[in-house]
Amino acid sequence: MYQQEKLFNKKNYEKLMMCINKAWDKKNKQIPKNSKKIINMINLTMKAGAKAVKISGAGGGGFLFCLFEPFNFYKIKNILKKNNKAYITKFS
């Protein structure tokens, strides 16, 4: 996590997104294959314009951390709300 924080503080967003996606690739290998809902949600988010997605948490209390261009916010928000029970929080 230190590397991601360091990249964020340096405003090196391209490398940060690569780092997050690399972490997702590793975590994806650990997700049970019956978790199609999570994988589908991530795929839809990426298709809607997310540059990087990371899942955190466990069970019903997990969340998606998404990095995307601001103009994609409503597109991603609508896809998540339509396909899942999701709460959206923006921060900058």
CSV table of C-alpha atoms in Angstrom, one decimal:
chain,number,residue,atom,x,y,z
A,1,MET,CA,0.0,0.0,0.0
A,2,TYR,CA,2.9,2.3,0.6
A,3,GLN,CA,3.7,2.4,-3.1
A,4,GLN,CA,0.2,3.4,-4.0
A,5,GLU,CA,0.2,6.2,-1.4
A,6,LYS,CA,3.5,7.4,-2.6
A,7,LEU,CA,2.3,7.6,-6.2
A,8,PHE,CA,-0.9,9.4,-5.1
A,9,ASN,CA,1.0,12.0,-3.1
A,10,LYS,CA,3.3,12.6,-6.1
A,11,LYS,CA,0.3,13.0,-8.3
A,12,ASN,CA,1.7,10.2,-10.6
A,13,TYR,CA,-1.8,9.0,-11.5
A,14,GLU,CA,-0.8,6.9,-14.5
A,15,LYS,CA,1.6,4.8,-12.5
A,16,LEU,CA,-0.9,4.7,-9.6
A,17,MET,CA,-3.6,3.2,-12.0
A,18,MET,CA,-1.1,0.7,-13.3
A,19,CYS,CA,-0.3,-0.3,-9.7
A,20,ILE,CA,-3.9,-0.7,-8.7
A,21,ASN,CA,-4.7,-2.8,-11.8
A,22,LYS,CA,-1.7,-5.0,-11.1
A,23,ALA,CA,-3.0,-5.5,-7.6
A,24,TRP,CA,-6.4,-6.3,-9.0
A,25,ASP,CA,-5.0,-8.9,-11.3
A,26,LYS,CA,-3.3,-10.7,-8.4
A,27,LYS,CA,-6.5,-10.5,-6.2
A,28,ASN,CA,-8.7,-11.7,-9.1
A,29,LYS,CA,-6.8,-15.0,-9.0
A,30,GLN,CA,-7.9,-15.4,-5.4
A,31,ILE,CA,-11.6,-14.7,-5.9
A,32,PRO,CA,-13.7,-17.8,-5.9
A,33,LYS,CA,-15.1,-18.4,-9.4
A,34,ASN,CA,-18.6,-18.4,-8.1
A,35,SER,CA,-18.2,-14.6,-7.4
A,36,LYS,CA,-19.4,-13.7,-10.9
A,37,LYS,CA,-21.4,-10.7,-9.5
A,38,ILE,CA,-18.2,-9.0,-8.3
A,39,ILE,CA,-16.3,-9.8,-11.5
A,40,ASN,CA,-19.2,-8.6,-13.7
A,41,MET,CA,-19.5,-5.3,-11.7
A,42,ILE,CA,-15.8,-4.6,-12.2
A,43,ASN,CA,-16.0,-5.4,-15.9
A,44,LEU,CA,-19.0,-3.1,-16.4
A,45,THR,CA,-17.2,-0.4,-14.5
A,46,MET,CA,-14.1,-0.7,-16.7
A,47,LYS,CA,-16.2,-0.7,-19.9
A,48,ALA,CA,-17.9,2.5,-18.6
A,49,GLY,CA,-14.5,4.3,-18.4
A,50,ALA,CA,-12.9,3.4,-15.1
A,51,LYS,CA,-9.1,3.5,-15.6
A,52,ALA,CA,-8.4,1.4,-12.4
A,53,VAL,CA,-10.6,-0.6,-10.1
A,54,LYS,CA,-9.7,-2.2,-6.7
A,55,ILE,CA,-11.9,-4.2,-4.5
A,56,SER,CA,-11.5,-4.1,-0.7
A,57,GLY,CA,-13.4,-5.5,2.2
A,58,ALA,CA,-15.1,-8.8,2.7
A,59,GLY,CA,-18.6,-10.3,2.6
A,60,GLY,CA,-21.4,-7.8,2.3
A,61,GLY,CA,-19.3,-4.9,3.5
A,62,GLY,CA,-16.8,-4.6,0.6
A,63,PHE,CA,-16.4,-1.7,-1.8
A,64,LEU,CA,-15.0,-0.8,-5.2
A,65,PHE,CA,-12.4,1.9,-5.4
A,66,CYS,CA,-12.5,3.3,-8.9
A,67,LEU,CA,-10.3,5.9,-10.7
A,68,PHE,CA,-11.8,7.6,-13.7
A,69,GLU,CA,-12.0,10.8,-15.6
A,70,PRO,CA,-14.7,13.1,-14.0
A,71,PHE,CA,-16.8,13.2,-17.1
A,72,ASN,CA,-17.4,9.4,-16.7
A,73,PHE,CA,-18.9,9.8,-13.2
A,74,TYR,CA,-22.6,9.6,-14.2
A,75,LYS,CA,-22.1,6.8,-16.6
A,76,ILE,CA,-20.3,4.7,-14.0
A,77,LYS,CA,-22.8,5.7,-11.3
A,78,ASN,CA,-25.8,4.7,-13.4
A,79,ILE,CA,-24.2,1.3,-14.4
A,80,LEU,CA,-23.5,0.5,-10.7
A,81,LYS,CA,-26.9,1.6,-9.5
A,82,LYS,CA,-28.7,-0.3,-12.2
A,83,ASN,CA,-26.8,-3.6,-11.7
A,84,ASN,CA,-26.2,-3.6,-8.0
A,85,LYS,CA,-27.2,-2.2,-4.7
A,86,ALA,CA,-24.4,0.4,-4.7
A,87,TYR,CA,-23.7,3.6,-2.8
A,88,ILE,CA,-21.5,6.1,-4.6
A,89,THR,CA,-19.1,8.4,-2.8
A,90,LYS,CA,-17.1,11.0,-4.6
A,91,PHE,CA,-13.9,12.5,-3.2
A,92,SER,CA,-11.0,14.5,-4.6
